[in-house]
Structures are given as C-alpha cells and as structure tokens.
mmCIF file of C-alpha atoms in Angstrom:
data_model
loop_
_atom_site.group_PDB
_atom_site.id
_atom_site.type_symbol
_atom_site.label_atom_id
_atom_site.label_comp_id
_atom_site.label_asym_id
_atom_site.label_seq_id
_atom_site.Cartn_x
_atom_site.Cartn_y
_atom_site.Cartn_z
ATOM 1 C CA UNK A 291 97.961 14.411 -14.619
ATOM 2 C CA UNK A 292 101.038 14.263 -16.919
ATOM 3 C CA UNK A 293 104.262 11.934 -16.243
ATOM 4 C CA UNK A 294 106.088 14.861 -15.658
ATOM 5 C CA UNK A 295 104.068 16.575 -13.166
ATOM 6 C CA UNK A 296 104.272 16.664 -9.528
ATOM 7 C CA UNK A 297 105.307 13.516 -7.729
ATOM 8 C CA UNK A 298 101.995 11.994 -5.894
ATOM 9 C CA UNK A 299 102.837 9.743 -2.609
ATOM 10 C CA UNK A 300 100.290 7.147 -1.355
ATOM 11 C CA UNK A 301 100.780 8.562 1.898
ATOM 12 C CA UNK A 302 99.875 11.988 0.951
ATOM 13 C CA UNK A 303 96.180 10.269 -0.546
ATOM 14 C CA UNK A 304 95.585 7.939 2.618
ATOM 15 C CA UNK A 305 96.426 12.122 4.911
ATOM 16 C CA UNK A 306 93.864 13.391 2.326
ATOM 17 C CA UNK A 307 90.789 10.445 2.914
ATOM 18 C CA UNK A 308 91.911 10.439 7.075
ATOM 19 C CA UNK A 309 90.953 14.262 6.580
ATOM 20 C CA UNK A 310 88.014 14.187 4.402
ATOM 21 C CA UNK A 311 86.902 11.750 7.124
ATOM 22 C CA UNK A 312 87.188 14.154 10.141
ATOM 23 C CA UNK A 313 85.784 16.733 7.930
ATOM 24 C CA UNK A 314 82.159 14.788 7.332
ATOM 25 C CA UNK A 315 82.681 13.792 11.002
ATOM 26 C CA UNK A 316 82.844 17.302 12.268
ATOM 27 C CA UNK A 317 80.415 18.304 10.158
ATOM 28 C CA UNK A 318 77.762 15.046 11.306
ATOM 29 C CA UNK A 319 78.162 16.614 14.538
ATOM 30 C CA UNK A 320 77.257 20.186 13.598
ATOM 31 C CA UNK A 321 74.256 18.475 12.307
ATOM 32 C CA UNK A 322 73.724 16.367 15.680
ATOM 33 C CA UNK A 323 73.798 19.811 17.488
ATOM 34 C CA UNK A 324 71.019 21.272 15.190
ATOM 35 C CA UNK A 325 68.819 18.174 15.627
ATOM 36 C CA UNK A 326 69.124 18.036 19.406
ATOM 37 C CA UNK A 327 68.077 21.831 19.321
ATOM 38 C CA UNK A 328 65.167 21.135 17.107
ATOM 39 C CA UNK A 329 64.051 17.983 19.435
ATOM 40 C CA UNK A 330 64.195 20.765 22.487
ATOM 41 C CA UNK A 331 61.993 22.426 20.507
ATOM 42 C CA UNK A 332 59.884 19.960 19.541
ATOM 43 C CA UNK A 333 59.367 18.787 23.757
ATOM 44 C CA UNK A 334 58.753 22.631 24.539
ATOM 45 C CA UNK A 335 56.198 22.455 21.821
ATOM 46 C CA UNK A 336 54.844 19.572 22.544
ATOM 47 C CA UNK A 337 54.366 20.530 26.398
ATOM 48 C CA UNK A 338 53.028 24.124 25.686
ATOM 49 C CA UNK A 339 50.126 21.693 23.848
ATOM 50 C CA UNK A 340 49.427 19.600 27.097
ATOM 51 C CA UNK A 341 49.730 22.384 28.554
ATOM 52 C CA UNK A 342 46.967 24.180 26.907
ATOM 53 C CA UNK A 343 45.048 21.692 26.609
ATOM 54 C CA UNK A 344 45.263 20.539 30.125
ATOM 55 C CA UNK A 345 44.341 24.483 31.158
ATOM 56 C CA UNK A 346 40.972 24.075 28.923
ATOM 57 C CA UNK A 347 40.047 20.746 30.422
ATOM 58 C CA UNK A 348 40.926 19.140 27.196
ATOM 59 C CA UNK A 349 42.288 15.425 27.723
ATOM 60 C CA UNK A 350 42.181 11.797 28.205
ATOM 61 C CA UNK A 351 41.017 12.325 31.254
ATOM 62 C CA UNK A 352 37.465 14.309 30.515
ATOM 63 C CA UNK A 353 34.644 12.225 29.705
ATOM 64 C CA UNK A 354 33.458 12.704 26.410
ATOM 65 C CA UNK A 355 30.220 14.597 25.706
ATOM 66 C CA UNK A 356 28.308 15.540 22.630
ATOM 67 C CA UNK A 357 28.997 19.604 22.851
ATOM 68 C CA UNK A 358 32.356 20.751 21.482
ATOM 69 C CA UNK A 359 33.981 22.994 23.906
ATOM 70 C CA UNK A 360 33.851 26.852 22.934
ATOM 71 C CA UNK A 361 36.486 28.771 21.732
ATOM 72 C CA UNK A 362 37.312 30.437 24.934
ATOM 73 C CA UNK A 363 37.550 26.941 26.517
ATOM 74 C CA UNK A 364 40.236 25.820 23.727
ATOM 75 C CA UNK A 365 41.789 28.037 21.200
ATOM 76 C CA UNK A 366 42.072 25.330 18.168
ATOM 77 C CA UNK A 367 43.386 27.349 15.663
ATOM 78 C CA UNK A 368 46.519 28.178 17.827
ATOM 79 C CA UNK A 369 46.577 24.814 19.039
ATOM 80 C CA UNK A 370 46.448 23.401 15.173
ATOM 81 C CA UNK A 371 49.354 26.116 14.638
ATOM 82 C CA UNK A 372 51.459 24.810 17.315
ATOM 83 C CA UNK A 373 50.856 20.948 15.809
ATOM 84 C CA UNK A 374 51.980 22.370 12.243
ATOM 85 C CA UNK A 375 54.825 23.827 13.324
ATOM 86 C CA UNK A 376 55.615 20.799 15.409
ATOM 87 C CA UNK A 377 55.353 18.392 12.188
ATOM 88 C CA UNK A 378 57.496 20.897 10.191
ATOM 89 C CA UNK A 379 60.276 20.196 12.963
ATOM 90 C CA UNK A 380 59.846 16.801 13.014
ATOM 91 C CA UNK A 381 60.507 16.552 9.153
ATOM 92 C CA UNK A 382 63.346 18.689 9.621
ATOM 93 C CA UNK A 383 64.549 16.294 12.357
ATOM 94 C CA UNK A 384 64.188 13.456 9.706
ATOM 95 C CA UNK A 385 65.904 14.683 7.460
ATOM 96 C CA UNK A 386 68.932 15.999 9.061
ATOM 97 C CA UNK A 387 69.471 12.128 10.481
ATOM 98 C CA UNK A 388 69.110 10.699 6.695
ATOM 99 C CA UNK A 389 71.869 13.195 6.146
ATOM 100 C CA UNK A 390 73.885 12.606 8.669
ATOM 101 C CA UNK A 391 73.258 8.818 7.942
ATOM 102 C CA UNK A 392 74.930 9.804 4.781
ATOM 103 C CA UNK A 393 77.601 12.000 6.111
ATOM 104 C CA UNK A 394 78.744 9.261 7.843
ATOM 105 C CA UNK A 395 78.601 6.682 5.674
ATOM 106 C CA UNK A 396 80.576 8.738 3.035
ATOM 107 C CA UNK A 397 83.211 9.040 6.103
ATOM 108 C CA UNK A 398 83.213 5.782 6.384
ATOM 109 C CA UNK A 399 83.665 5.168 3.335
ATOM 110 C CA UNK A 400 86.882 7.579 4.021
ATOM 111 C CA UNK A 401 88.433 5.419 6.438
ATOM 112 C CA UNK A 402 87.906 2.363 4.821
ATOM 113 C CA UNK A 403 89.677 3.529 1.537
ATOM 114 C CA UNK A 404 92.755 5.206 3.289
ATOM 115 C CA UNK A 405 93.295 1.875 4.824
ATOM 116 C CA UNK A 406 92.397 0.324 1.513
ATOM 117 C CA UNK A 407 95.311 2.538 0.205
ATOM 118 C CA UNK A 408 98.379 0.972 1.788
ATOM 119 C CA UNK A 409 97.904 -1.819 -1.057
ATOM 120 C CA UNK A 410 98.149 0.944 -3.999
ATOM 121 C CA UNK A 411 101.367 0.602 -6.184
ATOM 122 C CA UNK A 412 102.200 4.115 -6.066
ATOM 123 C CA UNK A 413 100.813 7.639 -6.007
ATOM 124 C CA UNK A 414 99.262 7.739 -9.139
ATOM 125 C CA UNK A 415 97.438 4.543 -8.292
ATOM 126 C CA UNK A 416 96.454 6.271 -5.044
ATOM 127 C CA UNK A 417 95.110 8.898 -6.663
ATOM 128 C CA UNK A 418 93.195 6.812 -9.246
ATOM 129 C CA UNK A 419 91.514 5.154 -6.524
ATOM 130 C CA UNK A 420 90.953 8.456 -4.619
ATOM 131 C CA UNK A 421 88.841 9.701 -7.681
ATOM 132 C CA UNK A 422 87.239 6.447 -8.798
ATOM 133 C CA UNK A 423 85.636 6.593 -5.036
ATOM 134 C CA UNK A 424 84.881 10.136 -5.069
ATOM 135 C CA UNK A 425 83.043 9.537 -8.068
ATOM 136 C CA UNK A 426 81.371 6.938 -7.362
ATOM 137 C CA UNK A 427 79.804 7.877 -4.182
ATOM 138 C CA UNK A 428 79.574 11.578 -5.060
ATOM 139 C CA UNK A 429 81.588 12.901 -2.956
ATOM 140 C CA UNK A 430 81.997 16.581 -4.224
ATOM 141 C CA UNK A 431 78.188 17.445 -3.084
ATOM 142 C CA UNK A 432 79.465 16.428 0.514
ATOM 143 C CA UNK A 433 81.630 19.643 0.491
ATOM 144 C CA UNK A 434 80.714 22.910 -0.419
ATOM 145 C CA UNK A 435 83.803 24.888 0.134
ATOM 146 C CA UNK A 436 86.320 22.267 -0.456
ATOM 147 C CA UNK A 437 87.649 20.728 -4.067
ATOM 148 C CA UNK A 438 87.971 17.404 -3.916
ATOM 149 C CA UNK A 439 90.581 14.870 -5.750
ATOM 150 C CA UNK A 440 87.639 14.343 -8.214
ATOM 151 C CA UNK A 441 86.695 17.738 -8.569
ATOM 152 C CA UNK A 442 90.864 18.791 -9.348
ATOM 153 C CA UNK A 443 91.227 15.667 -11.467
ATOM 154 C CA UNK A 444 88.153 16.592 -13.504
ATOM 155 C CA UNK A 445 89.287 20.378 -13.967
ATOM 156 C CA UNK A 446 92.772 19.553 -14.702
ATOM 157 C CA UNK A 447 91.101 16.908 -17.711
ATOM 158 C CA UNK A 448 88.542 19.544 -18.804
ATOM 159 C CA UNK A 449 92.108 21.619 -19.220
ATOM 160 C CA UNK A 450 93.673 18.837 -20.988
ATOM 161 C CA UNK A 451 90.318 17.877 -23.305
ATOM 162 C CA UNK A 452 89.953 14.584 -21.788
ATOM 163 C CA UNK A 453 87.337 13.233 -18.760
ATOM 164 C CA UNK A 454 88.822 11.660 -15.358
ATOM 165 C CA UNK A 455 89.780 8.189 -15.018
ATOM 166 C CA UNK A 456 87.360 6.537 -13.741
ATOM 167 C CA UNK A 457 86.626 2.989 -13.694
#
C-alpha cells in the first residue's frame, strides 16, 4: 500500500485476527457436527453388524467348528459391505479431526497474534505482521469465500508489479 493511501489502525488489524478467529471457530464446529453425525453412523453400523451376526449365530460366543456356515446362515457379502462402508466413515472421521486440529490451530494462531498486535508501532506495522502470518501459515486456503489481508496485499502488489512484504 502507498503512503498516501488509506489510514490503517492497529486496532482495526487486532478486530480483523479476533474475527478470523471466530470464523475458523465457527467453522471447527460445523465440522464437529459432521463428525458426531458420521460417529452415529458409524455405532448404527456397527450394531446392524452384531446384529446380524448375532441373528446367524455368528460370535464369540459359538464354538468354533470346521464347516463354514452357509450363506443363508450369514450373508458375508452384505456383511463385508457394511464393514467397507464403515472404514470409509471412519477415514472420513479422521480426517475431519486433522482438519479441525488445523482449523484450530490456525485460530489460535488468530488470537495469539491480535494480542501480539498491541506491541505494533502503527497500522502499517499491523498490517505487515497480519500478512507475514497469513503467509506463513497459509491462511488463505482456510477460507474459501473470504479474502484475506494476504490475499488483498498480494493483489494490490500484483497491481503495483511488486510481491507482498513478507519476511
């Protein structure tokens, strides 16, 4: 940004990381939601195979013989269908935590530099900092529908014919 743009307050920057903050926060606990749905899902699944198996006489508690029960005593292949699917949640449970583990580290992150903030010199300090962090942890891939500081700093360069300061 040029000298004689718009004036930049520190306590406009330390607003903007307080809100990115909520805004990873809110969205960690969209995510929470949708990985306590799929671990519903995964205990229906997982008692609809008891279940079945129980109904066959399939279990710890049957002695074990040398015959292989029938197909009309256990239906494998649906069984084996059910245990897919059951993985497949699982790994989608997985990763939704490593990205909430993320979303709220990044938030974090947030907090930590707003308070950071009160020690900048002025705005455009601020706002260095604001980008140098964005940058560094990535920050624009964190929100889809929102520019960051980074993201404007970076357009308003690419404008200009220069890169962002950064660090």
């Amino acid at each position: 940004m040029s000298d004689d743009g718009p004036s930049l307050s520190v306590d406009e920057f330390v607003d903007y990381c307080r809100t990115q903050a909520g805004l990873l926060s809110g969205q960690v606990q969209t995510m929470g939601d949708e990985a306590d749905e799929l671990l519903d899902e995964i205990d229906e699944e997982m008692a609809e195979i008891r279940t079945r198996l129980g109904e066959r006489g399939v279990g710890p508690a049957r002695p074990s013989s040398t015959e292989r029960p029938t197909g009309d005593e256990v239906d494998l292949e649906a069984i084996e269908e059910l245990q897919r699917d059951l993985e497949e949640k699982q790994l989608l449970v997985e990763a939704k935590q490593a990205r909430m583990q993320a979303f709220q580290d990044l938030a974090a992150g947030y907090t930590d530099l707003a308070t950071e903030l009160d020690a900048a010199e002025d705005g455009r300090d601020a706002m260095e900092r604001v980008v140098r962090f964005e940058a560094d942890h990535d920050a624009p891939a964190y929100f889809d529908e929102r520019q960051t500081v980074y993201e404007a700093a970076a357009e308003s360069d690419d404008s200009s014919g220069s890169s962002p300061e950064v660090e």
